[in-house]
Amino acid sequence: MTEVVAALIWDGDRFLACQRPAHKARGLLWEFVGGKVEPGETKEQALVRECQEELGITVRPLGVFYQVRHQYPDLTVHLTLFHAVIAQGVPKKLEHNDIRWITVDEIDQYPFCPADQEILEALKAGDGCPGRH
């Protein structure tokens, strides 16, 4: 089981979606920014590090929004998605093919990684979305 963390970052009614590089597993699919938890790291520390490495931003984790387990052909992940805010910086494409701020209503226009599908359904239902309750 691989522990993975990701950030749900909102800007008004839009959240940050990142497109994986073409050469990586699940290339060109969309995802939430994040990555693997390294030995000795807390999930929050891993989230801060991954956002710095991948987008050049410093985030402040606000708490867990969703947890899901997903089995890919090459690995099984336990994904913890945190609500997070940008404390410093503006997101840059340091590792991703593309980054976009999208609304919940636009989710179906972006092919996301399979592990994110359950999370996206929760967002469509209004869970965790600013002003959607």
PDB file of N, CA and C in Angstrom, residues 7 9 15-21 26-34 50-51 54-55 57 91-102 110-113 116:
ATOM      1  N   ALA A   7      -3.845  17.808  -2.503  1.00  0.00           N
ATOM      2  CA  ALA A   7      -4.433  19.053  -1.995  1.00  0.00           C
ATOM      3  C   ALA A   7      -5.636  19.464  -2.828  1.00  0.00           C
ATOM      4  N   ILE A   9      -7.374  22.655  -3.409  1.00  0.00           N
ATOM      5  CA  ILE A   9      -7.123  24.083  -3.226  1.00  0.00           C
ATOM      6  C   ILE A   9      -8.195  24.862  -3.990  1.00  0.00           C
ATOM      7  N   PHE A  15     -11.388  25.015  -8.282  1.00  0.00           N
ATOM      8  CA  PHE A  15     -10.308  24.305  -7.596  1.00  0.00           C
ATOM      9  C   PHE A  15      -9.195  23.989  -8.588  1.00  0.00           C
ATOM     10  N   LEU A  16      -8.012  23.740  -8.044  1.00  0.00           N
ATOM     11  CA  LEU A  16      -6.830  23.523  -8.869  1.00  0.00           C
ATOM     12  C   LEU A  16      -6.748  22.071  -9.331  1.00  0.00           C
ATOM     13  N   ALA A  17      -6.651  21.894 -10.648  1.00  0.00           N
ATOM     14  CA  ALA A  17      -6.479  20.578 -11.259  1.00  0.00           C
ATOM     15  C   ALA A  17      -5.172  20.597 -12.046  1.00  0.00           C
ATOM     16  N   CYS A  18      -4.451  19.475 -11.984  1.00  0.00           N
ATOM     17  CA  CYS A  18      -3.136  19.381 -12.622  1.00  0.00           C
ATOM     18  C   CYS A  18      -3.118  18.191 -13.580  1.00  0.00           C
ATOM     19  N   GLN A  19      -2.557  18.407 -14.769  1.00  0.00           N
ATOM     20  CA  GLN A  19      -2.465  17.339 -15.767  1.00  0.00           C
ATOM     21  C   GLN A  19      -1.103  16.661 -15.682  1.00  0.00           C
ATOM     22  N   ARG A  20      -1.124  15.350 -15.490  1.00  0.00           N
ATOM     23  CA  ARG A  20       0.112  14.590 -15.343  1.00  0.00           C
ATOM     24  C   ARG A  20       0.965  14.680 -16.609  1.00  0.00           C
ATOM     25  N   PRO A  21       2.298  14.632 -16.448  1.00  0.00           N
ATOM     26  CA  PRO A  21       3.180  14.629 -17.622  1.00  0.00           C
ATOM     27  C   PRO A  21       2.911  13.395 -18.487  1.00  0.00           C
ATOM     28  N   ARG A  26      -0.215   6.909 -16.036  1.00  0.00           N
ATOM     29  CA  ARG A  26      -1.457   7.676 -16.142  1.00  0.00           C
ATOM     30  C   ARG A  26      -1.205   9.060 -16.743  1.00  0.00           C
ATOM     31  N   GLY A  27      -0.297   9.077 -17.727  1.00  0.00           N
ATOM     32  CA  GLY A  27       0.088  10.317 -18.397  1.00  0.00           C
ATOM     33  C   GLY A  27      -1.092  11.054 -19.009  1.00  0.00           C
ATOM     34  N   LEU A  28      -1.078  12.371 -18.854  1.00  0.00           N
ATOM     35  CA  LEU A  28      -2.055  13.318 -19.377  1.00  0.00           C
ATOM     36  C   LEU A  28      -3.425  13.252 -18.709  1.00  0.00           C
ATOM     37  N   LEU A  29      -3.586  12.371 -17.718  1.00  0.00           N
ATOM     38  CA  LEU A  29      -4.813  12.416 -16.927  1.00  0.00           C
ATOM     39  C   LEU A  29      -4.688  13.553 -15.919  1.00  0.00           C
ATOM     40  N   TRP A  30      -5.823  14.029 -15.436  1.00  0.00           N
ATOM     41  CA  TRP A  30      -5.856  15.133 -14.471  1.00  0.00           C
ATOM     42  C   TRP A  30      -5.897  14.583 -13.057  1.00  0.00           C
ATOM     43  N   GLU A  31      -5.409  15.381 -12.118  1.00  0.00           N
ATOM     44  CA  GLU A  31      -5.330  14.960 -10.721  1.00  0.00           C
ATOM     45  C   GLU A  31      -5.269  16.188  -9.833  1.00  0.00           C
ATOM     46  N   PHE A  32      -5.348  15.928  -8.536  1.00  0.00           N
ATOM     47  CA  PHE A  32      -5.078  16.950  -7.537  1.00  0.00           C
ATOM     48  C   PHE A  32      -3.572  16.932  -7.284  1.00  0.00           C
ATOM     49  N   VAL A  33      -2.975  18.082  -7.014  1.00  0.00           N
ATOM     50  CA  VAL A  33      -1.534  18.137  -6.770  1.00  0.00           C
ATOM     51  C   VAL A  33      -1.195  17.315  -5.526  1.00  0.00           C
ATOM     52  N   GLY A  34      -0.085  16.590  -5.584  1.00  0.00           N
ATOM     53  CA  GLY A  34       0.334  15.797  -4.433  1.00  0.00           C
ATOM     54  C   GLY A  34       1.319  14.725  -4.836  1.00  0.00           C
ATOM     55  N   GLU A  50       5.373  18.259  -1.546  1.00  0.00           N
ATOM     56  CA  GLU A  50       4.946  17.964  -2.916  1.00  0.00           C
ATOM     57  C   GLU A  50       4.438  19.219  -3.632  1.00  0.00           C
ATOM     58  N   CYS A  51       3.678  20.054  -2.937  1.00  0.00           N
ATOM     59  CA  CYS A  51       3.171  21.284  -3.567  1.00  0.00           C
ATOM     60  C   CYS A  51       4.312  22.239  -3.900  1.00  0.00           C
ATOM     61  N   GLU A  54       6.171  20.513  -6.989  1.00  0.00           N
ATOM     62  CA  GLU A  54       5.413  20.417  -8.232  1.00  0.00           C
ATOM     63  C   GLU A  54       4.866  21.747  -8.741  1.00  0.00           C
ATOM     64  N   LEU A  55       4.560  22.677  -7.824  1.00  0.00           N
ATOM     65  CA  LEU A  55       3.945  23.941  -8.235  1.00  0.00           C
ATOM     66  C   LEU A  55       4.687  25.191  -7.768  1.00  0.00           C
ATOM     67  N   ILE A  57       4.669  26.390  -4.759  1.00  0.00           N
ATOM     68  CA  ILE A  57       3.857  27.125  -3.786  1.00  0.00           C
ATOM     69  C   ILE A  57       4.003  26.511  -2.404  1.00  0.00           C
ATOM     70  N   PRO A  91       0.824  29.167  -8.337  1.00  0.00           N
ATOM     71  CA  PRO A  91       1.135  27.866  -8.959  1.00  0.00           C
ATOM     72  C   PRO A  91       1.801  28.003 -10.330  1.00  0.00           C
ATOM     73  N   LYS A  92       2.876  27.216 -10.511  1.00  0.00           N
ATOM     74  CA  LYS A  92       3.617  27.185 -11.772  1.00  0.00           C
ATOM     75  C   LYS A  92       3.700  25.733 -12.250  1.00  0.00           C
ATOM     76  N   LYS A  93       3.802  25.538 -13.563  1.00  0.00           N
ATOM     77  CA  LYS A  93       3.924  24.191 -14.133  1.00  0.00           C
ATOM     78  C   LYS A  93       5.377  23.733 -14.044  1.00  0.00           C
ATOM     79  N   LEU A  94       5.785  23.270 -12.880  1.00  0.00           N
ATOM     80  CA  LEU A  94       7.166  22.787 -12.717  1.00  0.00           C
ATOM     81  C   LEU A  94       7.288  21.324 -13.134  1.00  0.00           C
ATOM     82  N   GLU A  95       6.236  20.546 -12.923  1.00  0.00           N
ATOM     83  CA  GLU A  95       6.277  19.118 -13.260  1.00  0.00           C
ATOM     84  C   GLU A  95       5.103  18.680 -14.122  1.00  0.00           C
ATOM     85  N   HIS A  96       4.004  19.403 -14.080  1.00  0.00           N
ATOM     86  CA  HIS A  96       2.798  18.989 -14.795  1.00  0.00           C
ATOM     87  C   HIS A  96       2.788  19.486 -16.240  1.00  0.00           C
ATOM     88  N   ASN A  97       2.020  18.799 -17.069  1.00  0.00           N
ATOM     89  CA  ASN A  97       1.824  19.206 -18.453  1.00  0.00           C
ATOM     90  C   ASN A  97       0.988  20.486 -18.517  1.00  0.00           C
ATOM     91  N   ASP A  98       0.004  20.598 -17.601  1.00  0.00           N
ATOM     92  CA  ASP A  98      -0.860  21.771 -17.558  1.00  0.00           C
ATOM     93  C   ASP A  98      -1.458  21.888 -16.162  1.00  0.00           C
ATOM     94  N   ILE A  99      -1.860  23.077 -15.773  1.00  0.00           N
ATOM     95  CA  ILE A  99      -2.592  23.302 -14.533  1.00  0.00           C
ATOM     96  C   ILE A  99      -3.739  24.264 -14.850  1.00  0.00           C
ATOM     97  N   ARG A 100      -4.897  24.004 -14.233  1.00  0.00           N
ATOM     98  CA  ARG A 100      -6.061  24.852 -14.479  1.00  0.00           C
ATOM     99  C   ARG A 100      -6.908  24.964 -13.227  1.00  0.00           C
ATOM    100  N   TRP A 101      -7.569  26.105 -13.105  1.00  0.00           N
ATOM    101  CA  TRP A 101      -8.583  26.300 -12.075  1.00  0.00           C
ATOM    102  C   TRP A 101      -9.912  25.959 -12.730  1.00  0.00           C
ATOM    103  N   ILE A 102     -10.609  24.947 -12.214  1.00  0.00           N
ATOM    104  CA  ILE A 102     -11.870  24.519 -12.824  1.00  0.00           C
ATOM    105  C   ILE A 102     -13.001  24.515 -11.795  1.00  0.00           C
ATOM    106  N   TYR A 110     -12.714  16.989 -17.992  1.00  0.00           N
ATOM    107  CA  TYR A 110     -11.317  16.630 -17.731  1.00  0.00           C
ATOM    108  C   TYR A 110     -11.231  15.164 -17.325  1.00  0.00           C
ATOM    109  N   PRO A 111     -10.457  14.358 -18.066  1.00  0.00           N
ATOM    110  CA  PRO A 111     -10.292  12.952 -17.668  1.00  0.00           C
ATOM    111  C   PRO A 111      -9.339  12.850 -16.473  1.00  0.00           C
ATOM    112  N   PHE A 112      -9.906  12.584 -15.294  1.00  0.00           N
ATOM    113  CA  PHE A 112      -9.119  12.477 -14.066  1.00  0.00           C
ATOM    114  C   PHE A 112      -8.638  11.047 -13.858  1.00  0.00           C
ATOM    115  N   CYS A 113      -7.634  10.896 -13.009  1.00  0.00           N
ATOM    116  CA  CYS A 113      -7.128   9.578 -12.625  1.00  0.00           C
ATOM    117  C   CYS A 113      -8.250   8.782 -11.952  1.00  0.00           C
ATOM    118  N   ASP A 116      -9.315   9.264  -8.306  1.00  0.00           N
ATOM    119  CA  ASP A 116      -9.997  10.510  -7.939  1.00  0.00           C
ATOM    120  C   ASP A 116     -11.500  10.473  -8.192  1.00  0.00           C
TER     121      ASP A 116
END
